[in-house]
PDB file of C-alpha atoms in Angstrom:
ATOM      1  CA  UNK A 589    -154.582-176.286-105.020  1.00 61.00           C
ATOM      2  CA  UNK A 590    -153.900-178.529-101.669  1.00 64.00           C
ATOM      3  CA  UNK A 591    -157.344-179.900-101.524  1.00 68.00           C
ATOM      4  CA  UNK A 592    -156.875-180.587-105.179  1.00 74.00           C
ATOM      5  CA  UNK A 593    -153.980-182.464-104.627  1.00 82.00           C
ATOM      6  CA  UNK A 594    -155.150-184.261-101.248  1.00 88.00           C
ATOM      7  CA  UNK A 595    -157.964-185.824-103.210  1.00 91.00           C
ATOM      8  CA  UNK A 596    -155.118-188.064-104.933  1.00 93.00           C
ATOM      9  CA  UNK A 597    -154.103-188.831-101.103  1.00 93.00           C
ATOM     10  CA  UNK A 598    -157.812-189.615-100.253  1.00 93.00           C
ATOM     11  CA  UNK A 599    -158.424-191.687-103.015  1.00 95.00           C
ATOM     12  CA  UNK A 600    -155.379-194.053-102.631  1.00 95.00           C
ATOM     13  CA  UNK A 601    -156.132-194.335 -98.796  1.00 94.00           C
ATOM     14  CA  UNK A 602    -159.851-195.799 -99.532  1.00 95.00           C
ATOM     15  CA  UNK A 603    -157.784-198.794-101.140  1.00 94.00           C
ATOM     16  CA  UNK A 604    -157.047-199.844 -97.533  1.00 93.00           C
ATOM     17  CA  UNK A 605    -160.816-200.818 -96.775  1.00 93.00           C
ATOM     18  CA  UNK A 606    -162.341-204.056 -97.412  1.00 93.00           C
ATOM     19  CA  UNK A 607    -166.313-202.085 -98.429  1.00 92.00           C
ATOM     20  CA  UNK A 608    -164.016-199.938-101.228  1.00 95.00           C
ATOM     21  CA  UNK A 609    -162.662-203.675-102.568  1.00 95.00           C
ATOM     22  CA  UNK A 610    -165.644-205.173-102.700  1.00 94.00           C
ATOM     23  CA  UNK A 611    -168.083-202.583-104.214  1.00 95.00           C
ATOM     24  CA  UNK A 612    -165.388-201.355-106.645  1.00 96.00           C
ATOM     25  CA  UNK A 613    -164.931-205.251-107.944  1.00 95.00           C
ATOM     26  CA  UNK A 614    -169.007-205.646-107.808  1.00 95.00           C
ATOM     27  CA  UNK A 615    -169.368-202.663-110.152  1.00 95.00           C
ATOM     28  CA  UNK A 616    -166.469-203.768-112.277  1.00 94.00           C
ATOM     29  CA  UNK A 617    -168.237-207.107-112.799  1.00 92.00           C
ATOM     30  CA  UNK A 618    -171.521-205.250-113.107  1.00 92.00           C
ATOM     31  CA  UNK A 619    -170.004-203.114-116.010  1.00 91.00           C
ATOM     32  CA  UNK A 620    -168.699-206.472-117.635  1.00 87.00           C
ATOM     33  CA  UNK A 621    -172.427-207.387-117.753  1.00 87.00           C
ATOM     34  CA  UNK A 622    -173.789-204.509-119.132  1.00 86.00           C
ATOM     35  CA  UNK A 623    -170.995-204.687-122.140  1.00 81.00           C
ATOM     36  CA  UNK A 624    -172.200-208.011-122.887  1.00 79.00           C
ATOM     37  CA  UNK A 625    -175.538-206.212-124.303  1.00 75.00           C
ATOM     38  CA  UNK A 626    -173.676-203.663-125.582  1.00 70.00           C
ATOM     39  CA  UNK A 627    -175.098-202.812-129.604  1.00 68.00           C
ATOM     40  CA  UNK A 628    -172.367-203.104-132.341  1.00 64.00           C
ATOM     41  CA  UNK A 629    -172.508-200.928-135.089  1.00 58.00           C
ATOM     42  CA  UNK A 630    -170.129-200.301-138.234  1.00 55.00           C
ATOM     43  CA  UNK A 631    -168.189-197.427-136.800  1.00 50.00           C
ATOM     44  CA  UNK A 632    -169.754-197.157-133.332  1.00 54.00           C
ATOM     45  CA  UNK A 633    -170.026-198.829-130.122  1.00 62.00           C
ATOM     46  CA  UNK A 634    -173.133-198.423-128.257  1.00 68.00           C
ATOM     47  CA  UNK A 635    -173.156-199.911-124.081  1.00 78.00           C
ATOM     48  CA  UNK A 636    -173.813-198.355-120.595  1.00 85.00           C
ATOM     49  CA  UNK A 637    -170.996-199.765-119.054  1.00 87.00           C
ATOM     50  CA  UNK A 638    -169.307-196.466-118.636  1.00 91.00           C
ATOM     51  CA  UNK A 639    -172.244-196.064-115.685  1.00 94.00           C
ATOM     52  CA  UNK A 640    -170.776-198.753-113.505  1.00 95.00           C
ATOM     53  CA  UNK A 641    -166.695-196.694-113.631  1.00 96.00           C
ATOM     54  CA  UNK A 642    -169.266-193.225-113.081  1.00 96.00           C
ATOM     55  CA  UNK A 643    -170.056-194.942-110.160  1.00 97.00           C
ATOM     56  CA  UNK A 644    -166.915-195.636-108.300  1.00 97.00           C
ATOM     57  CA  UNK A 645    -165.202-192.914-109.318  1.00 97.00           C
ATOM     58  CA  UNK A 646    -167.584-190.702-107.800  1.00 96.00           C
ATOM     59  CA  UNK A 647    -167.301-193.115-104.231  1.00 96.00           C
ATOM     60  CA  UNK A 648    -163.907-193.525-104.666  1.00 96.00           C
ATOM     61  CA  UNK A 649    -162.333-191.241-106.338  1.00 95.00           C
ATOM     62  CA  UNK A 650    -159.583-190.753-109.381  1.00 96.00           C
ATOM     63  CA  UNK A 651    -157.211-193.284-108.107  1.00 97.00           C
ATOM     64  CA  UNK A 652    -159.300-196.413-107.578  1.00 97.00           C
ATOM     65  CA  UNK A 653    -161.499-195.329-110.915  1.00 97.00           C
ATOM     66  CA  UNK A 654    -158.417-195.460-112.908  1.00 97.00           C
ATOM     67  CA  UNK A 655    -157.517-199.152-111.638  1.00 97.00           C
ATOM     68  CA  UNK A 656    -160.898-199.851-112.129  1.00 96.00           C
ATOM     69  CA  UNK A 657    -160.853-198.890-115.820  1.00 95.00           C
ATOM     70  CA  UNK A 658    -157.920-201.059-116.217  1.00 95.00           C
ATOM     71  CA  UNK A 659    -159.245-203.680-114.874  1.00 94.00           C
ATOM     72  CA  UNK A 660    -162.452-203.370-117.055  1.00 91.00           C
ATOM     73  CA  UNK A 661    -160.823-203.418-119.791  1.00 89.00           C
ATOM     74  CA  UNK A 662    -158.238-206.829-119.023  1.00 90.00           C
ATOM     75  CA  UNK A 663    -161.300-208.358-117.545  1.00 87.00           C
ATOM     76  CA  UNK A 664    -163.061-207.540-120.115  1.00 82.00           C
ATOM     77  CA  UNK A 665    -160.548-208.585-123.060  1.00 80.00           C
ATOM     78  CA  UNK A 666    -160.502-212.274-121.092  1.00 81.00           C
ATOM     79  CA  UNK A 667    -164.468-212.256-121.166  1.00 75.00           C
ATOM     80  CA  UNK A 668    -164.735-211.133-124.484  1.00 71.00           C
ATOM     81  CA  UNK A 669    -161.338-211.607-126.778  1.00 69.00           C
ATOM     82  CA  UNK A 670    -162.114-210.142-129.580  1.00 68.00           C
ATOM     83  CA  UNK A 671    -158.845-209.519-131.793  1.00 65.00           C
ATOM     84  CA  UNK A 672    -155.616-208.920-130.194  1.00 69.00           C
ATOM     85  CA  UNK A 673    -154.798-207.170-127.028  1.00 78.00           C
ATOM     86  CA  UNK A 674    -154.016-203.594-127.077  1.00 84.00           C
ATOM     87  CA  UNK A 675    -152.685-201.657-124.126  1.00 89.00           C
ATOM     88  CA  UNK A 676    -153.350-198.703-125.567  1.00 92.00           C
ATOM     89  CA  UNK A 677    -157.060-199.352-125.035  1.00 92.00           C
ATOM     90  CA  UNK A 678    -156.217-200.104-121.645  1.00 93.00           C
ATOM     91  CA  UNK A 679    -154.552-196.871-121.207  1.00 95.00           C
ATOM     92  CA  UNK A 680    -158.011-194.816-122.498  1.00 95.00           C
ATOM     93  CA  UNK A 681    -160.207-197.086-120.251  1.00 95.00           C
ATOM     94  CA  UNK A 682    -157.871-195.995-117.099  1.00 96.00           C
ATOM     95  CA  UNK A 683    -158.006-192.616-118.187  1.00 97.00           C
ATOM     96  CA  UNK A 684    -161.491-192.703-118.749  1.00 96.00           C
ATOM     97  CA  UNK A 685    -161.916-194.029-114.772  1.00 96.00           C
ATOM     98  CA  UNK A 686    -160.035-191.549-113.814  1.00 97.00           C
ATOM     99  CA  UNK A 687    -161.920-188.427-115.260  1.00 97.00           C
ATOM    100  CA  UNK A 688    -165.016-189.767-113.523  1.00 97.00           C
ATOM    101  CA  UNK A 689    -163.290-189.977-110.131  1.00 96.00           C
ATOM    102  CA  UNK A 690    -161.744-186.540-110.729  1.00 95.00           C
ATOM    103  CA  UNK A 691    -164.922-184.944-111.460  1.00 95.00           C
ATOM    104  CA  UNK A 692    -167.125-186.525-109.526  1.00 95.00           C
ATOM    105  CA  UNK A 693    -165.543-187.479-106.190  1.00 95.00           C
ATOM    106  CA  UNK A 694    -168.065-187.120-103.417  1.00 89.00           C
ATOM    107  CA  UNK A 695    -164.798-186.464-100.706  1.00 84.00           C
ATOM    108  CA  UNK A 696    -163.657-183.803-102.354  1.00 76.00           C
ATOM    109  CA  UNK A 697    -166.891-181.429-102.480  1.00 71.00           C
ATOM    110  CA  UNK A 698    -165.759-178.483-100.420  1.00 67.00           C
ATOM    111  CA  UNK A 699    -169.283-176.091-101.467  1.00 69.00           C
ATOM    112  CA  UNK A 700    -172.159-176.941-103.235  1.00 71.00           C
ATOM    113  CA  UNK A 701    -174.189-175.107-105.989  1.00 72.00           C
ATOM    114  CA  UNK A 702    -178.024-174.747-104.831  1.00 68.00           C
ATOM    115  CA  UNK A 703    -181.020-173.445-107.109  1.00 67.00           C
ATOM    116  CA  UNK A 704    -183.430-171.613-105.268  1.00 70.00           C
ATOM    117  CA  UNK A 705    -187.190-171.604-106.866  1.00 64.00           C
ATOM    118  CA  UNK A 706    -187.993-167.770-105.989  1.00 64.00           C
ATOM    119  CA  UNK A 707    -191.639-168.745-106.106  1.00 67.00           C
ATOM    120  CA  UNK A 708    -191.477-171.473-104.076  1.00 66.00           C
ATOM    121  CA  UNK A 709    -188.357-170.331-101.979  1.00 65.00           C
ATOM    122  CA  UNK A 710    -186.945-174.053-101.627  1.00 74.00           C
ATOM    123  CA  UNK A 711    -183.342-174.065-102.588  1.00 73.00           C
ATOM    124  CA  UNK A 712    -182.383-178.080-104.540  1.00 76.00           C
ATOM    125  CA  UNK A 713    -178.318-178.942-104.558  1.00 76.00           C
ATOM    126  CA  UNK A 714    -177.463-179.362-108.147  1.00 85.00           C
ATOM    127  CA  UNK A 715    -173.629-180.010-107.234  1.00 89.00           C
ATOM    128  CA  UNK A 716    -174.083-183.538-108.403  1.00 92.00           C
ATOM    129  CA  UNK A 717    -175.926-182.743-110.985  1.00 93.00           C
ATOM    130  CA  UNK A 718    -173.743-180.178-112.624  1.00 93.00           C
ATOM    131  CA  UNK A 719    -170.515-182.489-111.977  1.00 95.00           C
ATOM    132  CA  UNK A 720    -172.278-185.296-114.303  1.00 96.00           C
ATOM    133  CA  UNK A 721    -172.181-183.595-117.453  1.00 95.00           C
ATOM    134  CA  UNK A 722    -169.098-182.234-117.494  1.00 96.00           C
ATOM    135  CA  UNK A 723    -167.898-185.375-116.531  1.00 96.00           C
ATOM    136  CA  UNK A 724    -170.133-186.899-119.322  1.00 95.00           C
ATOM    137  CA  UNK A 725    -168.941-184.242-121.345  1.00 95.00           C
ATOM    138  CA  UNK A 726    -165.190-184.540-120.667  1.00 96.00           C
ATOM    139  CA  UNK A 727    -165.457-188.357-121.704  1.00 95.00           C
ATOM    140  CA  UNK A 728    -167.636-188.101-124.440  1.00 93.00           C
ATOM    141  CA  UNK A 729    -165.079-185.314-126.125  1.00 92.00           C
ATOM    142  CA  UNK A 730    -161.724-186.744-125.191  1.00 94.00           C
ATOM    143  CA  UNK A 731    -162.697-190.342-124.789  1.00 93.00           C
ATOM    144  CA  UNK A 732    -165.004-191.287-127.498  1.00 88.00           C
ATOM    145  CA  UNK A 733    -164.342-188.492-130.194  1.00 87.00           C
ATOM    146  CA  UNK A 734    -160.723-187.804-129.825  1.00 87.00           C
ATOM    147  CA  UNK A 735    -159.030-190.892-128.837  1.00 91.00           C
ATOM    148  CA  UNK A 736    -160.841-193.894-129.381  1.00 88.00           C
ATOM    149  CA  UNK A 737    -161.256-192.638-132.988  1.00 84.00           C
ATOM    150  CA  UNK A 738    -157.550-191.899-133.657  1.00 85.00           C
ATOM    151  CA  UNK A 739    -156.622-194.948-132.186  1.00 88.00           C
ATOM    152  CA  UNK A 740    -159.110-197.304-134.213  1.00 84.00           C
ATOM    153  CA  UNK A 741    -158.147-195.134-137.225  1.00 83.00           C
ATOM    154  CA  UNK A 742    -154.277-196.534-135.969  1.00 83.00           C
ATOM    155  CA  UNK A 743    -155.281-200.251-135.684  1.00 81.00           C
ATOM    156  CA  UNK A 744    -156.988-199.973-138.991  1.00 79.00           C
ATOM    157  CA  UNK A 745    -160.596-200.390-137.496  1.00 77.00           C
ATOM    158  CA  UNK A 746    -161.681-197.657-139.551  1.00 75.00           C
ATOM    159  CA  UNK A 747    -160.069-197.388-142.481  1.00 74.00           C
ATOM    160  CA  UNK A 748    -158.736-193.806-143.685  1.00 73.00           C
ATOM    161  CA  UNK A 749    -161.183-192.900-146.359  1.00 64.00           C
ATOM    162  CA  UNK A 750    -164.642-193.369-144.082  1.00 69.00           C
ATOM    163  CA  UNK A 751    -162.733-191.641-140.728  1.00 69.00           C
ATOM    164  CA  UNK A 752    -164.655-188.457-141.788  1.00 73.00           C
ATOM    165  CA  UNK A 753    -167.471-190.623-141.751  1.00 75.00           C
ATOM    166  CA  UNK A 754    -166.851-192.003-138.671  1.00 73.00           C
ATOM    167  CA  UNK A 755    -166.181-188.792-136.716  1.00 77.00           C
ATOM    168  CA  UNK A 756    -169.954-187.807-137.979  1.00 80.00           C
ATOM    169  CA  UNK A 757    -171.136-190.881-137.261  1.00 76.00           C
ATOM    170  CA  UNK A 758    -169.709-190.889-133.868  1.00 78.00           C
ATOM    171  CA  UNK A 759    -170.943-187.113-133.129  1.00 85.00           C
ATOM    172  CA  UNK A 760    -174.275-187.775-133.922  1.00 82.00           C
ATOM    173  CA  UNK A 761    -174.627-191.266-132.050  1.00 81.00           C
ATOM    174  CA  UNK A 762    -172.422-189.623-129.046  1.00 84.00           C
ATOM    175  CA  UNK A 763    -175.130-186.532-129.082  1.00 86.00           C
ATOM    176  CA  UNK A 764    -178.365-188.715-129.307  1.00 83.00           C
ATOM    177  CA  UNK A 765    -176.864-191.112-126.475  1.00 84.00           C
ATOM    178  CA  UNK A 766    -175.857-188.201-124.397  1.00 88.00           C
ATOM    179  CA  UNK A 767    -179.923-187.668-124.185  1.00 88.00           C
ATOM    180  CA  UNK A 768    -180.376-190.758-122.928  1.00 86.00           C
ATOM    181  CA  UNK A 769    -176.979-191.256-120.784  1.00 90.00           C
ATOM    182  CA  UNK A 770    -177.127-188.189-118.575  1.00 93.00           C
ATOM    183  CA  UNK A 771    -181.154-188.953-116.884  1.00 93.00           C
ATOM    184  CA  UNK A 772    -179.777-192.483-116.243  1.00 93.00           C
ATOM    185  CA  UNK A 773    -176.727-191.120-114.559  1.00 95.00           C
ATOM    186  CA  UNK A 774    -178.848-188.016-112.403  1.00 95.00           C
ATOM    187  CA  UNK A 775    -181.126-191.339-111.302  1.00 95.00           C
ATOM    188  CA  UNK A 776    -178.135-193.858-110.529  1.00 95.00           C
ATOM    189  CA  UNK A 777    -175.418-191.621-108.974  1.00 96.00           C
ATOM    190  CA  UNK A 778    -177.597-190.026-106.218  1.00 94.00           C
ATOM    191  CA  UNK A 779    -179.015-193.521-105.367  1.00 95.00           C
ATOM    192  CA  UNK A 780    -175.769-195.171-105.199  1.00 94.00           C
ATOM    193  CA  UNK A 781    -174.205-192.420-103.027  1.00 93.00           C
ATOM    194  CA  UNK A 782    -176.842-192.219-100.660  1.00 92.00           C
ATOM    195  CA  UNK A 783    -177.257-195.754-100.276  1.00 92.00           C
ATOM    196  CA  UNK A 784    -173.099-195.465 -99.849  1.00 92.00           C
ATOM    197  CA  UNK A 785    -173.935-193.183 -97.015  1.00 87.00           C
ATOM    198  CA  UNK A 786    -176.460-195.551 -95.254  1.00 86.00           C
ATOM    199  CA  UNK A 787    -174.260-197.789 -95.154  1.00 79.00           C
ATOM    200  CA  UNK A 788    -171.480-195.861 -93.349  1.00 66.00           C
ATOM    201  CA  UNK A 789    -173.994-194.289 -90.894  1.00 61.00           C
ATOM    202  CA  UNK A 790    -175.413-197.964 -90.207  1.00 56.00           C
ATOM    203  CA  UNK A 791    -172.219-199.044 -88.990  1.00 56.00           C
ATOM    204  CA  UNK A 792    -171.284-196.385 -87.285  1.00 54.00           C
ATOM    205  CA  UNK A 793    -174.350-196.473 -85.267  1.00 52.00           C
ATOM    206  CA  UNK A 794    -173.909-200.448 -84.536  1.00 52.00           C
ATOM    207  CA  UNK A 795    -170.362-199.811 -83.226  1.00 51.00           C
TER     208      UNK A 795
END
């Protein structure tokens, strides 16, 4: 329970260097981009931008995730106004920044989860692997399905006689994307944490 509760205290500490800044408003930027191609559809949303938040929540943990959702979505409002500002959609975004730095925070790994091939006898860490989908999971289920949908059903986005409709129609698309979502994110998180790591070694060994 304390090392669940110091990775709070780690989190809000990594706010005090200049790399976590930068990378965390790079990515923020870079997930602005990515919801400019983003594929609108008559009750669903389809974009990768969630990839970017995966990202630095897993570097930086719950805290700076969940100000990075916020800012994602202001930033994002200001880039792309489309209808009125809603801070409850700001709200969902932060909480959706924070479940990826919960889950994923690479600081707050205490053991990892190996698969040994018997045949073979070389064991593979799967820790990372593991924590993606059930942080994929986690904001597919509460995110997408749950709140998103009762809140557009709220702001009269969808209007009450297709939400049954729209909860199948975001199932399925949230299923079939979840296909695609999850290889991108085993390929992108392990390259952008052990290029993070490179980095810190780098300057270590410089200074």
């Amino acid at each position: 329970m304390k090392s669940f509760f110091s990775m709070f205290v780690k989190s809000a500490k990594e706010f005090r260097h200049i790399k976590c800044i930068t990378l965390t408003g790079v990515f923020v930027a870079i997930s602005m981009i990515i919801e400019m191609f983003s594929i609108d559809l008559q009750f669903v949303k389809i974009n990768f931008a969630f990839i970017a938040i995966a990202v630095i929540g897993m570097l930086f943990g719950p805290v700076v995730s969940m100000f990075a959702g916020f800012a994602c979505d202001i930033v994002g409002f200001f880039v792309h106004p489309t209808g009125g500002f809603l801070p409850a959609y700001v709200l969902v975004a932060g909480l959706q920044g924070f479940i990826y730095g919960l889950v994923l925070y690479h600081k707050n790994d205490s053991h990892s989860i190996n698969f040994t091939n018997n045949e073979s006898g070389k064991s593979v860490d799967i820790t990372l692997c593991l924590k993606t989908i059930v942080a994929r999971l986690l904001d597919i289920v509460i995110i997408n399905l749950l709140l998103n949908t009762k809140l557009n059903l709220h702001y009269g986005f969808i209007p009450k006689q297709a939400y049954s409709a729209a909860i199948i129609s975001r199932i399925a698309k949230n299923m079939l994307e979840l296909c695609v979502d999850l290889p991108i994110l085993f390929v992108v998180l392990p390259v952008a944490l052990g290029a993070y790591k490179r980095i810190g070694t780098e300057r270590r060994v410089t200074t």
